[in-house]
Structures are given as structure tokens and as C-alpha cells.
Short mmCIF file of C-alpha atoms in Angstrom, two decimals:
data_model
loop_
_atom_site.label_atom_id
_atom_site.label_comp_id
_atom_site.label_asym_id
_atom_site.label_seq_id
_atom_site.Cartn_x
_atom_site.Cartn_y
_atom_site.Cartn_z
CA MET A 1 39.19 -2.92 26.08
CA ASP A 2 36.50 -1.88 28.52
CA ILE A 3 32.85 -2.10 27.45
CA ALA A 4 32.63 1.67 27.89
CA ASP A 5 35.24 2.11 25.13
CA ILE A 6 33.01 0.56 22.46
CA GLU A 7 31.70 3.23 20.12
CA PRO A 8 28.12 3.14 18.83
CA VAL A 9 27.46 2.09 15.26
CA ASP A 10 25.82 4.96 13.42
CA ARG A 11 24.81 3.14 10.27
CA GLU A 12 24.87 -0.22 8.56
CA SER A 13 28.16 -1.24 6.99
CA THR A 14 28.67 -1.01 3.24
CA ALA A 15 28.71 -4.81 3.03
CA GLY A 16 25.45 -4.95 4.97
CA ILE A 17 23.77 -2.47 2.62
CA ILE A 18 24.96 -4.39 -0.45
CA ALA A 19 23.79 -7.69 1.06
CA HIS A 20 20.37 -6.18 1.77
CA ARG A 21 19.98 -4.91 -1.82
CA LEU A 22 21.16 -8.18 -3.36
CA ARG A 23 18.80 -10.09 -1.06
CA GLU A 24 15.89 -7.96 -2.26
CA VAL A 25 16.55 -8.51 -5.98
CA ILE A 26 16.96 -12.25 -5.42
CA MET A 27 13.73 -12.38 -3.41
CA ASN A 28 11.66 -10.46 -5.97
CA GLY A 29 13.00 -12.42 -8.91
CA SER A 30 14.98 -9.62 -10.58
CA LEU A 31 17.98 -11.95 -10.28
CA SER A 32 16.48 -15.20 -11.44
CA PRO A 33 17.56 -18.63 -10.14
CA GLY A 34 20.80 -19.80 -11.74
CA THR A 35 22.03 -16.28 -12.53
CA GLN A 36 25.79 -15.90 -12.22
CA LEU A 37 26.98 -12.84 -10.28
CA GLY A 38 29.93 -11.04 -11.83
CA GLU A 39 32.09 -9.18 -9.32
CA ALA A 40 33.30 -6.54 -11.76
CA GLU A 41 29.82 -5.63 -12.98
CA LEU A 42 28.31 -5.55 -9.49
CA ALA A 43 31.19 -3.48 -8.11
CA ARG A 44 30.60 -0.99 -10.91
CA ARG A 45 26.83 -0.90 -10.33
CA PHE A 46 27.22 -0.40 -6.58
CA ASN A 47 30.20 1.92 -7.08
CA VAL A 48 32.20 0.07 -4.44
CA SER A 49 35.46 -1.84 -4.23
CA ARG A 50 35.42 -5.63 -4.41
CA GLY A 51 36.17 -6.05 -0.70
CA PRO A 52 32.75 -5.13 0.73
CA LEU A 53 31.05 -6.72 -2.29
CA ARG A 54 32.74 -10.07 -1.60
CA GLU A 55 31.81 -9.81 2.08
CA ALA A 56 28.19 -9.14 1.14
CA MET A 57 28.06 -12.08 -1.26
CA GLN A 58 29.57 -14.41 1.33
CA ARG A 59 26.79 -13.41 3.70
CA LEU A 60 24.27 -14.55 1.12
CA VAL A 61 26.21 -17.79 0.60
CA SER A 62 25.93 -18.46 4.34
CA GLU A 63 22.18 -17.70 4.17
CA GLY A 64 21.80 -20.19 1.34
CA LEU A 65 20.71 -17.67 -1.29
CA LEU A 66 23.90 -17.94 -3.33
CA ARG A 67 25.97 -21.01 -4.12
CA SER A 68 29.67 -21.06 -4.88
CA GLU A 69 31.13 -23.18 -7.69
CA ARG A 70 34.88 -23.68 -7.71
CA TYR A 71 36.57 -21.94 -10.65
CA ARG A 72 33.22 -20.59 -11.85
CA GLY A 73 31.97 -18.13 -9.25
CA LEU A 74 28.72 -17.40 -7.43
CA PHE A 75 25.20 -18.19 -8.63
CA VAL A 76 21.70 -17.52 -7.36
CA ILE A 77 20.37 -20.80 -5.97
CA GLU A 78 17.86 -22.85 -7.92
CA LEU A 79 15.15 -24.47 -5.83
CA GLU A 80 14.56 -28.10 -6.80
CA PRO A 81 11.35 -29.92 -5.79
CA GLY A 82 13.13 -31.38 -2.77
CA ASP A 83 14.20 -27.89 -1.70
CA VAL A 84 10.62 -26.62 -1.98
CA ARG A 85 9.34 -29.49 0.13
CA ASP A 86 12.07 -28.94 2.71
CA ILE A 87 11.34 -25.21 2.97
CA TYR A 88 7.61 -25.71 3.49
CA ALA A 89 8.08 -28.65 5.87
CA ALA A 90 10.34 -26.49 8.04
CA ARG A 91 7.92 -23.58 7.80
CA LEU A 92 5.03 -25.78 8.83
CA ALA A 93 6.90 -26.95 11.93
CA ILE A 94 7.72 -23.35 12.93
CA GLU A 95 4.29 -21.92 12.16
CA ARG A 96 2.48 -24.74 13.96
CA ALA A 97 4.58 -24.01 17.04
CA ALA A 98 3.89 -20.29 16.67
CA ALA A 99 0.16 -20.88 16.22
CA LEU A 100 -0.03 -22.96 19.39
CA GLU A 101 1.55 -20.10 21.31
CA VAL A 102 -0.86 -17.62 19.73
CA MET A 103 -3.86 -19.78 20.62
CA SER A 104 -2.85 -19.78 24.27
CA GLY A 105 -2.35 -16.01 24.29
CA ASP A 106 -4.14 -12.89 23.04
CA ARG A 107 -5.93 -14.33 20.02
CA ASP A 108 -7.98 -11.22 19.30
CA SER A 109 -4.90 -9.02 19.09
CA ALA A 110 -3.15 -11.52 16.82
CA ALA A 111 -6.22 -11.83 14.60
CA ALA A 112 -6.49 -8.05 14.31
CA MET A 113 -2.88 -7.77 13.15
CA LEU A 114 -3.39 -10.62 10.69
CA ASP A 115 -6.53 -8.93 9.37
CA GLU A 116 -4.39 -5.94 8.38
CA THR A 117 -2.17 -8.13 6.23
CA VAL A 118 -5.18 -9.85 4.64
CA TRP A 119 -6.66 -6.46 3.73
CA ALA A 120 -3.28 -5.50 2.26
CA MET A 121 -3.53 -8.64 0.12
CA VAL A 122 -7.04 -7.63 -0.97
CA ALA A 123 -5.84 -4.15 -1.93
CA ALA A 124 -2.89 -5.56 -3.88
CA ALA A 125 -5.19 -7.98 -5.71
CA GLU A 126 -7.56 -5.17 -6.61
CA ASP A 127 -4.62 -3.11 -7.89
CA ASN A 128 -3.33 -6.12 -9.85
CA ASP A 129 0.03 -5.70 -8.10
CA PRO A 130 1.62 -9.16 -7.74
CA THR A 131 4.70 -7.83 -5.93
CA ALA A 132 2.61 -6.11 -3.26
CA LEU A 133 0.45 -9.22 -2.99
CA SER A 134 3.48 -11.42 -2.35
CA ASP A 135 4.85 -8.90 0.14
CA ALA A 136 1.55 -8.94 2.07
CA ASP A 137 1.43 -12.75 1.89
CA LEU A 138 4.88 -12.97 3.44
CA ARG A 139 3.97 -10.33 6.00
CA PHE A 140 1.00 -12.45 7.15
CA HIS A 141 3.34 -15.27 8.13
CA GLU A 142 5.84 -12.91 9.74
CA VAL A 143 3.03 -11.44 11.87
CA LEU A 144 1.78 -14.90 12.86
CA ILE A 145 5.24 -15.94 14.03
CA ALA A 146 5.89 -12.61 15.77
CA ALA A 147 2.55 -12.88 17.59
CA SER A 148 3.83 -16.04 19.26
CA GLY A 149 6.24 -13.89 21.23
CA SER A 150 9.07 -16.35 20.55
CA LYS A 151 12.27 -14.65 19.40
CA ARG A 152 13.77 -18.02 18.55
CA LEU A 153 10.92 -19.02 16.26
CA ALA A 154 11.22 -15.63 14.56
CA ARG A 155 14.97 -16.10 14.12
CA MET A 156 14.53 -19.61 12.74
CA ALA A 157 11.90 -18.39 10.29
CA ARG A 158 13.90 -15.47 8.90
CA VAL A 159 15.92 -17.28 6.23
CA LEU A 160 13.03 -19.63 5.45
CA LEU A 161 10.81 -16.64 4.68
CA ILE A 162 13.51 -15.19 2.41
CA GLU A 163 13.60 -18.47 0.51
CA THR A 164 9.79 -18.49 0.48
CA ARG A 165 9.77 -15.06 -1.17
CA MET A 166 11.71 -16.59 -4.03
CA CYS A 167 8.86 -19.07 -4.48
CA LEU A 168 6.02 -16.56 -4.36
CA ALA A 169 6.48 -15.06 -7.81
CA GLN A 170 6.16 -18.56 -9.28
CA LEU A 171 3.29 -19.38 -6.93
CA GLN A 172 1.39 -16.31 -8.11
CA SER A 173 1.04 -17.74 -11.62
CA THR A 174 -0.56 -20.98 -10.37
CA TYR A 175 -3.75 -19.35 -9.07
CA ARG A 176 -6.57 -18.98 -11.57
CA ARG A 177 -8.23 -16.56 -9.16
CA VAL A 178 -6.20 -14.41 -6.80
CA ASP A 179 -9.04 -14.35 -4.27
CA GLU A 180 -8.35 -18.05 -3.58
CA ARG A 181 -4.96 -17.10 -2.20
CA VAL A 182 -6.43 -14.27 -0.09
CA ALA A 183 -9.22 -16.53 1.20
CA GLU A 184 -6.73 -19.12 2.51
CA HIS A 185 -5.20 -16.52 4.80
CA GLY A 186 -8.59 -15.19 5.83
CA ARG A 187 -9.72 -18.64 6.97
CA ILE A 188 -6.62 -19.06 9.14
CA THR A 189 -7.26 -15.67 10.74
CA GLN A 190 -10.91 -16.47 11.44
CA ALA A 191 -10.03 -19.82 13.03
CA ILE A 192 -7.59 -18.01 15.33
CA ARG A 193 -10.28 -15.50 16.27
CA ASP A 194 -12.74 -18.37 16.91
CA GLY A 195 -10.26 -20.15 19.18
CA ASP A 196 -10.45 -23.31 17.06
CA THR A 197 -6.96 -24.76 17.49
CA PRO A 198 -7.51 -27.97 15.45
CA ALA A 199 -8.85 -25.86 12.56
CA VAL A 200 -5.88 -23.48 12.70
CA LEU A 201 -3.38 -26.34 12.57
CA ALA A 202 -5.28 -28.14 9.80
CA LEU A 203 -5.57 -24.94 7.73
CA LEU A 204 -1.86 -24.21 8.11
CA GLU A 205 -1.01 -27.74 6.96
CA ASP A 206 -3.39 -27.46 4.00
CA HIS A 207 -1.91 -24.06 3.13
CA MET A 208 1.66 -25.38 3.06
CA GLU A 209 0.66 -28.58 1.26
CA ASP A 210 -1.18 -26.59 -1.40
CA ALA A 211 1.89 -24.41 -2.02
CA VAL A 212 4.16 -27.46 -2.33
CA GLN A 213 1.86 -29.14 -4.83
CA ARG A 214 1.59 -25.96 -6.90
CA LEU A 215 5.34 -25.33 -6.92
CA ALA A 216 6.53 -28.94 -7.17
CA PRO A 217 3.75 -31.12 -8.63
CA GLY A 218 3.98 -34.69 -7.41
CA THR A 219 5.67 -33.62 -4.18
CA THR A 220 3.83 -33.69 -0.86
CA LEU A 221 4.35 -32.97 2.83
CA ARG A 222 2.09 -35.89 3.72
CA GLY A 223 2.74 -39.59 3.85
#
């Protein structure tokens, strides 16, 4: 086959659409950790055959969002304390690398984009909308990594941020005051704008450490 014979793809495959929708309900907590996925019920809900459904679920197995148990089926993963620590340790490594790139580039542009996500967090807090708040929280970190200009860091972060979204609903309940969560992101943004690299790195580490201790008390990224 010649490259000219390849036809363009007009839309996402059925399996891709199903995987996207399942990913969303896992991320927002509608399918809670440990939930077993029944093929028959899901095929009925999506109004599809089991072929594309199985393909979609295998994609999520490969992403680490579903686990397969022999003779039992597929389940939404449950994040143990060690998993939480591992996720945030990996995120810290990626976001530190991204921040260093940002600090050597256009800091003002990066800070302006991050400001938008912080204001989205403020608006969500004022509206008492925890889902929108978590979405804006995740968006802040996506923007930080994207501002580094590194496609590889962005690719490495993608699954980690999906797993992080699973943590955010639980994280939300650990804050007595939502403005504490917003303020953490605001301080990182201001340190970027100020060009204070040590402060940016220290704030990122504190931010990840705080999340780990809230989600998995007794667990730490330090020492």
C-alpha cells in the first residue's frame, strides 16, 4: 500500500468513544474504586456490541484504570497508599522538570495562562461546584506542563493526571476551607512570575507532599 492510499479518519472509533466515556466516569467518581464492570449491562447502556466494548475496556486496562481478575472480570482500580505516593512522586518529577523549562522561557506568558486556571478555581469555589474545582485544579497542572514546551513530559503526565483526577474528589473533602487549595496554586503562579526558581520547586514539592498526606496519612514523599 502506498501512503497516498491511506484514507483519512473522519471520526473517533466506537471503541475510542466508549473508552473516553468510561474514563470520564472513573475520573469523576461515578464509577467508584472497586466497582465491577459488567459487559452485558454496559453493552446495553452504550447500545453497542461487546466487541468495541471489550476493546475500550482493554484500553483502560493498559492505562491502569481497570484491573482484570481471572474468572471474575474487570474492576475499577483501588488506589492504595503506596499507589498515591507513587502517583505524586512521579508527578513531582515531571512537574519539576516542566517548571525548570518554564523558568528558562516565557514566564509571564506561562503565569498568565496559569492565572486563568486559578480564577476558574475561584469561580468554582464561589459556586460551590466541587467537580468544576477539581477540573480547574487538574487544568492548572496540565497548563504548567504544556508551558514547558515538552511533548514528552506532556505524554508522560497524561495517565498520571487521569489517576490524579480519581484522587481529587477525595482530596476535596480534606480541606476545611476551599480557599487553601486555591491559594496553593496562586503561590506557585506568583513565584513563576517573580522568577524565583527555588520557590517554585519548593512550592511544588510542598503541594504534592500535602496531597499525599491528606490522601494517605502517614505516607510521605520525603525521607
